PDB file of C-alpha atoms in Angstrom:
ATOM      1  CA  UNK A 180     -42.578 -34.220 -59.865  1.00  0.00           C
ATOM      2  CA  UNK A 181     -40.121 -34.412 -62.620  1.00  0.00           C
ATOM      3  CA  UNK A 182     -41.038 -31.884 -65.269  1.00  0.00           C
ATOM      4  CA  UNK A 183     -40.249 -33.348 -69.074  1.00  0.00           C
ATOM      5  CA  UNK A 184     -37.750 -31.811 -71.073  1.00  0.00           C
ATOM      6  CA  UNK A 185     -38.349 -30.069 -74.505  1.00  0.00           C
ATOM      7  CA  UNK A 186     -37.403 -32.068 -77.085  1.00  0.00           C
ATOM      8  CA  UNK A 187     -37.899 -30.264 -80.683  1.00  0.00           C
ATOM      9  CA  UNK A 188     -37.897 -33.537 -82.535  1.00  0.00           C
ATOM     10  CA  UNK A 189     -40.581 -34.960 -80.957  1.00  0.00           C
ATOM     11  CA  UNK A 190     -43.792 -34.585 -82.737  1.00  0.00           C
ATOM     12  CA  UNK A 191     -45.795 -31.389 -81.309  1.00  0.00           C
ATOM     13  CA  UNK A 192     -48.361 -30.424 -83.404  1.00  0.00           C
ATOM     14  CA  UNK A 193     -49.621 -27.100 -83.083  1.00  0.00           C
ATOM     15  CA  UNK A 194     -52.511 -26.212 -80.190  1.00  0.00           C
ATOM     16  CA  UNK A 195     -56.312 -26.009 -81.772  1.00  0.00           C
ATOM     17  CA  UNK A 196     -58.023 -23.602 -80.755  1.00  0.00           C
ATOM     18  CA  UNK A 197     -60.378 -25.765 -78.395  1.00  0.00           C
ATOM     19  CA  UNK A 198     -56.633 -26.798 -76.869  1.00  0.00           C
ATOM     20  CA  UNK A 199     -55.852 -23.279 -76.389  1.00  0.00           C
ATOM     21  CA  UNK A 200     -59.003 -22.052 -75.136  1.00  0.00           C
ATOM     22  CA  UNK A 201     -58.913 -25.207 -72.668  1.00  0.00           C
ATOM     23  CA  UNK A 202     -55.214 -24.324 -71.610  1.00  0.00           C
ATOM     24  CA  UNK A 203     -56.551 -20.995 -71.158  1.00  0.00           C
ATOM     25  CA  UNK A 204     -59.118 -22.016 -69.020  1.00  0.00           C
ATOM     26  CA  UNK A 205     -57.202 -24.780 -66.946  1.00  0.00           C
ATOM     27  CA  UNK A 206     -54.256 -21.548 -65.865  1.00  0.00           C
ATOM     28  CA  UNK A 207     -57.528 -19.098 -65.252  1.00  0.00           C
ATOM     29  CA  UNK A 208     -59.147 -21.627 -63.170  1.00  0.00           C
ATOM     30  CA  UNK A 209     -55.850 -21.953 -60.495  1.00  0.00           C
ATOM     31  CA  UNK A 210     -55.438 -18.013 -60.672  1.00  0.00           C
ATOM     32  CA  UNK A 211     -55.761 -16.528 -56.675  1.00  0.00           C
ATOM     33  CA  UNK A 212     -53.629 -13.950 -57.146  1.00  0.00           C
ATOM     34  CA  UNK A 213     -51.420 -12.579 -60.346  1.00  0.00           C
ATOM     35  CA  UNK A 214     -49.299 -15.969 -60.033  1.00  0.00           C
ATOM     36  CA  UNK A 215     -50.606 -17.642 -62.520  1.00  0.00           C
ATOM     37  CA  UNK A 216     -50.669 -16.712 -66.404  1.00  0.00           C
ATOM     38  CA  UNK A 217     -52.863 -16.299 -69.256  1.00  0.00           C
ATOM     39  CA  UNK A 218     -52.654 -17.423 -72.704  1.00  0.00           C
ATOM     40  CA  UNK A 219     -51.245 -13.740 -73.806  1.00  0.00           C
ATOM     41  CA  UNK A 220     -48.675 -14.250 -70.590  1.00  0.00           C
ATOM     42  CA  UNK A 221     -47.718 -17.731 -71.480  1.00  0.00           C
ATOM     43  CA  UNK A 222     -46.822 -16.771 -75.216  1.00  0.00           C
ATOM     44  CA  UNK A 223     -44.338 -14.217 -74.089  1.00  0.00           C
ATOM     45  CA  UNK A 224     -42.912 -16.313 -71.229  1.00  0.00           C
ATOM     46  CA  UNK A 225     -42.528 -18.960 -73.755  1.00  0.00           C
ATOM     47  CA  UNK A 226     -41.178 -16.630 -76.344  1.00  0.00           C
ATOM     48  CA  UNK A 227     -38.802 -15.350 -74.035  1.00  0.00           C
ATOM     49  CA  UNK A 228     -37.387 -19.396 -72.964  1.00  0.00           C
ATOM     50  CA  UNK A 229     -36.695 -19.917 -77.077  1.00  0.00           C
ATOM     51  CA  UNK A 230     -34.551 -16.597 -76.832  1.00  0.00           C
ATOM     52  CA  UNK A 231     -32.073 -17.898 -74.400  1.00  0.00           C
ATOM     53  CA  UNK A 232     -28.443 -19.339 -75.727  1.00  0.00           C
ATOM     54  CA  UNK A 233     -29.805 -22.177 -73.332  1.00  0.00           C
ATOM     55  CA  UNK A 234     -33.332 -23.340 -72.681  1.00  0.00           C
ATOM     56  CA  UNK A 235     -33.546 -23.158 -69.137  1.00  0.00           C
ATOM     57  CA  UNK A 236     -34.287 -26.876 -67.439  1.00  0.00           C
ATOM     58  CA  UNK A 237     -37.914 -27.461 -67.410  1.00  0.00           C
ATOM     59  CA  UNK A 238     -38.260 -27.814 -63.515  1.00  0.00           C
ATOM     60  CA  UNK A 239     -36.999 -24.225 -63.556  1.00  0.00           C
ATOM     61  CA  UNK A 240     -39.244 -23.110 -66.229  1.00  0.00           C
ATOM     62  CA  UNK A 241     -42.672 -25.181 -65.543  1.00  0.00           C
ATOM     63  CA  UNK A 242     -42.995 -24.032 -62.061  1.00  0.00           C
ATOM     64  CA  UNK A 243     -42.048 -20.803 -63.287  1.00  0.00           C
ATOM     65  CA  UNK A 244     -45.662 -20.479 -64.798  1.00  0.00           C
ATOM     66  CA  UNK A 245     -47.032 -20.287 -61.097  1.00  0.00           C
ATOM     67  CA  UNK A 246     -44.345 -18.092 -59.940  1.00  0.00           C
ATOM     68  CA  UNK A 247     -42.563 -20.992 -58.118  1.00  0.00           C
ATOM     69  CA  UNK A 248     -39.099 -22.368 -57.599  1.00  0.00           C
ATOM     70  CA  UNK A 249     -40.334 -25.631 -56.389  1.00  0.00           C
ATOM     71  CA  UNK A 250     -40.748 -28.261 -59.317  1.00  0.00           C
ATOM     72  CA  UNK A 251     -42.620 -30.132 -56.568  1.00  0.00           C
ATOM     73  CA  UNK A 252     -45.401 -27.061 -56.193  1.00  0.00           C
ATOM     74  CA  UNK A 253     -48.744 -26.924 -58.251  1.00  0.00           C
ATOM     75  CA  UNK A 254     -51.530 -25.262 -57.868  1.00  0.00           C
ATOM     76  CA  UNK A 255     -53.934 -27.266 -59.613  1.00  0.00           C
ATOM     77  CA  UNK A 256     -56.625 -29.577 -58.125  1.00  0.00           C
ATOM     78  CA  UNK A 257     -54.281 -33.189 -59.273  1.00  0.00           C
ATOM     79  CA  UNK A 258     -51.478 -34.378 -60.338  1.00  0.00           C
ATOM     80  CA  UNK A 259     -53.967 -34.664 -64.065  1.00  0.00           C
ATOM     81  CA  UNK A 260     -54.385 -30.998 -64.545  1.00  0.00           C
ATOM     82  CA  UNK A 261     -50.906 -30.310 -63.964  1.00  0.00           C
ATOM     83  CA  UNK A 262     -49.993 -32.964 -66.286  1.00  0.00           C
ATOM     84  CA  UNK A 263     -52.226 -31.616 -69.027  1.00  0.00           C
ATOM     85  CA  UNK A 264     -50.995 -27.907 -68.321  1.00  0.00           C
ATOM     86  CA  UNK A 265     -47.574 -29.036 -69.010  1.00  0.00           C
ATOM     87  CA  UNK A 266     -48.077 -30.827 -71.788  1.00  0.00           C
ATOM     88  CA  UNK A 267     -49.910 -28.056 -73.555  1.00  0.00           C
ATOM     89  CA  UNK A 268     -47.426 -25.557 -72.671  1.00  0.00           C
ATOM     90  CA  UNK A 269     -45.080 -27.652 -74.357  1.00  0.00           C
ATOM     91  CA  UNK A 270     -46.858 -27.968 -77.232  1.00  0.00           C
ATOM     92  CA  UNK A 271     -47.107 -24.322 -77.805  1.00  0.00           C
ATOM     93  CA  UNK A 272     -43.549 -23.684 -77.121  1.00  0.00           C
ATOM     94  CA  UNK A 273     -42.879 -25.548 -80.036  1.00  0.00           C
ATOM     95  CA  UNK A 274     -45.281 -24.005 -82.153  1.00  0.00           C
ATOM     96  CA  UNK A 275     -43.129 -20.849 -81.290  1.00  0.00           C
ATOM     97  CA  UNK A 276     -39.797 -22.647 -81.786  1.00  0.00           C
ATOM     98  CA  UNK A 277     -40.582 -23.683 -85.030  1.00  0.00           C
ATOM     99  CA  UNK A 278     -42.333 -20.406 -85.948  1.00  0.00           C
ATOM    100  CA  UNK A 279     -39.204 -18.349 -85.003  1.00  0.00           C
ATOM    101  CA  UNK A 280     -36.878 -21.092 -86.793  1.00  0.00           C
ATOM    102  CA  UNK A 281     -38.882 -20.503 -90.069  1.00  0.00           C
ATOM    103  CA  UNK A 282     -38.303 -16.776 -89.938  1.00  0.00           C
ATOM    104  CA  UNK A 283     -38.959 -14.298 -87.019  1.00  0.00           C
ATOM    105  CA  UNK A 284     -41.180 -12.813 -89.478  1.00  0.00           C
ATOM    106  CA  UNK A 285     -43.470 -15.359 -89.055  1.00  0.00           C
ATOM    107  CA  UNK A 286     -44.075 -15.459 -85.610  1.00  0.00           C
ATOM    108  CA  UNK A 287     -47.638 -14.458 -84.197  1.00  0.00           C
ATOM    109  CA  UNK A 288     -47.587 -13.778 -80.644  1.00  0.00           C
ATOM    110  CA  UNK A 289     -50.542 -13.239 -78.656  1.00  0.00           C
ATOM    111  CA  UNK A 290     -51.305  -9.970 -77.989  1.00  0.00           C
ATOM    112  CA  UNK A 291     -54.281  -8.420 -77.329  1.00  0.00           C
ATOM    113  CA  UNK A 292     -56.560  -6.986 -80.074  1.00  0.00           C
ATOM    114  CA  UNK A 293     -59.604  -4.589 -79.208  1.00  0.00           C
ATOM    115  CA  UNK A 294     -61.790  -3.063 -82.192  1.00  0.00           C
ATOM    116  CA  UNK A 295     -61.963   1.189 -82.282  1.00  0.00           C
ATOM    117  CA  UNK A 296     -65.250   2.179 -80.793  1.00  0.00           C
ATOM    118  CA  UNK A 297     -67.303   3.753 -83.844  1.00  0.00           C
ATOM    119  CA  UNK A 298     -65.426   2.325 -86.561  1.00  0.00           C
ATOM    120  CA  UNK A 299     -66.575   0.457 -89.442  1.00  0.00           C
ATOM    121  CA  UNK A 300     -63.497  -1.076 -90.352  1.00  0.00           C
ATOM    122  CA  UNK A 301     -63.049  -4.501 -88.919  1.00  0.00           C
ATOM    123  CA  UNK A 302     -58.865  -4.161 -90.080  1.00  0.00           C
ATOM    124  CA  UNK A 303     -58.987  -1.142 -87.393  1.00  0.00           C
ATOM    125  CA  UNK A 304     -57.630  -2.450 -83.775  1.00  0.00           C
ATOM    126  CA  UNK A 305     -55.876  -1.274 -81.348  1.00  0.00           C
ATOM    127  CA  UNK A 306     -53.090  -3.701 -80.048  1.00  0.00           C
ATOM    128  CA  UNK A 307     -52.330  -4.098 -75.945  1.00  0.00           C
ATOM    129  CA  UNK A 308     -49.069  -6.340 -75.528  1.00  0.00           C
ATOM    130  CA  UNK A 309     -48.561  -5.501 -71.896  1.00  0.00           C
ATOM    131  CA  UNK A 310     -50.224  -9.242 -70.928  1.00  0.00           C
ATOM    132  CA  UNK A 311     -47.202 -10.522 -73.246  1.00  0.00           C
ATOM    133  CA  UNK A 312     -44.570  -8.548 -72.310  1.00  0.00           C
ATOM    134  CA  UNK A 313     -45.519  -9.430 -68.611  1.00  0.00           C
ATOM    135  CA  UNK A 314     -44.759 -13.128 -69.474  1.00  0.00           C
ATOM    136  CA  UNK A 315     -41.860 -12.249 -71.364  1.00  0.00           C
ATOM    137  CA  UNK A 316     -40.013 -10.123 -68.407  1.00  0.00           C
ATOM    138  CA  UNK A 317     -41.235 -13.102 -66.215  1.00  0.00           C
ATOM    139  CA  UNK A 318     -39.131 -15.726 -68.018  1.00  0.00           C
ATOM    140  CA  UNK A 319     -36.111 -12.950 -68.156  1.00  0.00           C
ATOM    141  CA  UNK A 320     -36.063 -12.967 -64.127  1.00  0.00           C
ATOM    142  CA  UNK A 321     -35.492 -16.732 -64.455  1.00  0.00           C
ATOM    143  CA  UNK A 322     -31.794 -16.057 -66.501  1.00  0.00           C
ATOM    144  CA  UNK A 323     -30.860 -12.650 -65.039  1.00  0.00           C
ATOM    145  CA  UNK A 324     -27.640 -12.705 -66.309  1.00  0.00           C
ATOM    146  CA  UNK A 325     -28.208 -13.503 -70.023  1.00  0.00           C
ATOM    147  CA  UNK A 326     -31.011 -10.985 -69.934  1.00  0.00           C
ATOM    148  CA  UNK A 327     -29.373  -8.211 -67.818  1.00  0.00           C
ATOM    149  CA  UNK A 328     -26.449  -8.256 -70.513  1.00  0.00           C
ATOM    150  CA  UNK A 329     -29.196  -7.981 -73.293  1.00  0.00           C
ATOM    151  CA  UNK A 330     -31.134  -5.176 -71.387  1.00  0.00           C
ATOM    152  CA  UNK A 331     -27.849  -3.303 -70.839  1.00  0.00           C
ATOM    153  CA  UNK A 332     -26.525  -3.382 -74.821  1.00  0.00           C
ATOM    154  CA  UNK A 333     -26.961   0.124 -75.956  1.00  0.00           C
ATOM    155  CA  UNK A 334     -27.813  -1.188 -79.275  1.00  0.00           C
ATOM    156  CA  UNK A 335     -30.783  -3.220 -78.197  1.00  0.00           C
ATOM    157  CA  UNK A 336     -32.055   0.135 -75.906  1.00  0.00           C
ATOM    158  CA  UNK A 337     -34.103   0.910 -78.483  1.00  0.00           C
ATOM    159  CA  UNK A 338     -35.528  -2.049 -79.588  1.00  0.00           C
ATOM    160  CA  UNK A 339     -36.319  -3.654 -75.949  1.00  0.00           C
ATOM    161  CA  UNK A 340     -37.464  -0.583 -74.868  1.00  0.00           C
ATOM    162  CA  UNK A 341     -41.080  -1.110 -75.754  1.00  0.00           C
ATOM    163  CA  UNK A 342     -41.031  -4.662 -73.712  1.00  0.00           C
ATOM    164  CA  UNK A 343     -40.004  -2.519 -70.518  1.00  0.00           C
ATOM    165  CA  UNK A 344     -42.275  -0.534 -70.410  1.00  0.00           C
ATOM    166  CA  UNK A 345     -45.628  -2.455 -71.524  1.00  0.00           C
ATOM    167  CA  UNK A 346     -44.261  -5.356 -68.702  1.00  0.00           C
ATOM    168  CA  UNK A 347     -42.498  -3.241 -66.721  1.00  0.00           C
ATOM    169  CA  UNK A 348     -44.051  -2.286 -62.868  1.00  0.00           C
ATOM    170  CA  UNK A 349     -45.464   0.874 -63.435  1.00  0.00           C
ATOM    171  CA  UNK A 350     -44.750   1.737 -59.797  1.00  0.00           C
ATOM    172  CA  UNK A 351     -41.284   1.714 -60.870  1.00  0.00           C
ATOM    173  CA  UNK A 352     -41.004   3.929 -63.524  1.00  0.00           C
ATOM    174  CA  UNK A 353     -40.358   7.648 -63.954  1.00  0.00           C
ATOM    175  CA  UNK A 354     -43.623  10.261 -65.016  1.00  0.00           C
ATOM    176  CA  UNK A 355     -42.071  10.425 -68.044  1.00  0.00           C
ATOM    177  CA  UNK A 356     -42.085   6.595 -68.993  1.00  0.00           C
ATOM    178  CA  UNK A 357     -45.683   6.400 -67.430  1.00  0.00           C
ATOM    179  CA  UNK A 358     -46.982   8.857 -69.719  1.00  0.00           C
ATOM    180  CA  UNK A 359     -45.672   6.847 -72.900  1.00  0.00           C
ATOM    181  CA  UNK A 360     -47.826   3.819 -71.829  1.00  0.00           C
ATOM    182  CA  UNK A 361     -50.888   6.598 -70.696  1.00  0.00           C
ATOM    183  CA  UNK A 362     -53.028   6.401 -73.972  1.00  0.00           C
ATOM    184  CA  UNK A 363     -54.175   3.576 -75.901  1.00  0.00           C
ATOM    185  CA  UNK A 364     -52.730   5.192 -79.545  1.00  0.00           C
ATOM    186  CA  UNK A 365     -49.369   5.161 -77.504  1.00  0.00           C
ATOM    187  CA  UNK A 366     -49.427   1.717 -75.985  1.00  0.00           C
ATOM    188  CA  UNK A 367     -50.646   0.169 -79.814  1.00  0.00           C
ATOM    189  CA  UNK A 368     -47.532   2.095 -81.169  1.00  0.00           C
ATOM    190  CA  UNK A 369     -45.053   0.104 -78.635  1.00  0.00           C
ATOM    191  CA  UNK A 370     -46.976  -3.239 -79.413  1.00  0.00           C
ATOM    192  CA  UNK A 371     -46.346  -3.038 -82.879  1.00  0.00           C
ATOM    193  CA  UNK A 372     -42.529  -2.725 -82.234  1.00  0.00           C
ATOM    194  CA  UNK A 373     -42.513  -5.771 -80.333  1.00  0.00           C
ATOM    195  CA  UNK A 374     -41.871  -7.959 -83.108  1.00  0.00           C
ATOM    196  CA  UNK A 375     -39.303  -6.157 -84.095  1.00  0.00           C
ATOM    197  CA  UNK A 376     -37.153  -7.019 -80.614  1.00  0.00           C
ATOM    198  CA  UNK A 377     -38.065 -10.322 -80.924  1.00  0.00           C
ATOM    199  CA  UNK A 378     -36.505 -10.873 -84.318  1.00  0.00           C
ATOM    200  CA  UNK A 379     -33.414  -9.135 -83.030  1.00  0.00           C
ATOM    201  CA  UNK A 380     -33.227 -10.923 -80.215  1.00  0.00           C
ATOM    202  CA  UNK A 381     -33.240 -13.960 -81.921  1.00  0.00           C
ATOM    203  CA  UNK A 382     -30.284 -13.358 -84.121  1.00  0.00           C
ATOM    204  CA  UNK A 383     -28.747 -12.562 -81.378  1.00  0.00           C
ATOM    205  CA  UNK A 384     -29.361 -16.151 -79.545  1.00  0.00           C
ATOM    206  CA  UNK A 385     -28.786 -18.183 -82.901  1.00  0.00           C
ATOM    207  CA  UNK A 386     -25.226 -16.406 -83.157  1.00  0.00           C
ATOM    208  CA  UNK A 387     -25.060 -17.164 -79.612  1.00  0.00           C
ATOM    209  CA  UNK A 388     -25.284 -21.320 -80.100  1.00  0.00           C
ATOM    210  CA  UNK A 389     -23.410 -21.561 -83.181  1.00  0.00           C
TER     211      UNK A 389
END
């Protein structure tokens, strides 16, 4: 199967919510095993793509999304659903694309939101971004050498720092790192400094193509 390419000036409208709750649904529904992503997972993966010099080619990508190399592998029940899951996903990555052209400041990534136990303030969440940052380290692995070079610059240490470690193995990491992500007051603070990477890291890919 021959994965289409992303083409920004074709006309994607934005997912509905009933499209992203059925896109949602249609990745659950093939899910054995962590292979497969969410909607939280497939924002960051997609985020990630759009912050590449290059897009990668969508048979790298697409099969990417169930943690395959094979553009000929799917693990949904026809050749329909995987189809549909494609053409969603491309949708949304140009939602992002043209969010992140507009202004990094605009962008809205999927995170997830959970309200304070005993508090009467709806306003008062707590964010988790380690779904998104999951996705986002996921598409990284598929341009190791772009990414290794951005992960290495000791001026974006700081800033990518908080993507680590919410995506990052936690098997893998030192006590001290673990006990950053330990609370939930600690893992909101590194959510909310996601967006700030991201807008970074953008700059960095639009000096990068011009």
């Amino acid at each position: 199967m021959k994965h289409p390419q992303y083409n920004p000036a074709l006309d994607n409208p934005p997912l509905t919510e009933a499209e992203m709750d059925e896109l949602d649904q249609l990745l659950l529904s093939a899910a054995t095993d962590e292979s497969v992503m969410d909607m939280e997972s497939l924002d960051g993966y997609l985020t990630a793509l759009l912050l590449t010099p290059t897009l990668p080619d969508a048979d790298v990508w697409v099969p990417g999304l169930w943690n395959s190399d094979d553009p000929e592998s799917s693990p949904f029940a026809s050749g329909k659903q995987t189809k549909r899951v494609v053409q969603l996903a491309l949708r949304h990555l140009a939602s992002i694309d043209r969010q992140l052209k507009e202004g990094p400041d605009t962008l809205e990534p999927l995170f997830g939101i959970a309200e304070i136990p005993g508090s009467d303030d709806a306003s008062d969440v707590v964010v988790d971004a380690e779904l998104w940052c999951i996705g986002f380290l996921h598409a990284a692995a598929l341009t190791p050498d772009h990414w290794n070079a951005m992960f290495d610059d000791p001026e974006l240490a700081d800033l990518l720092a908080p993507i680590i470690l919410m995506g990052g193995d936690p098997d893998s990491m030192t006590p001290e790192q673990v006990e950053m992500i330990a609370s939930s007051e600690a893992r909101d603070a590194l959510s909310r400094m996601v967006p700030e990477a991201v807008s970074a890291l953008h700059a960095r890919a639009v000096a990068a193509r011009n």
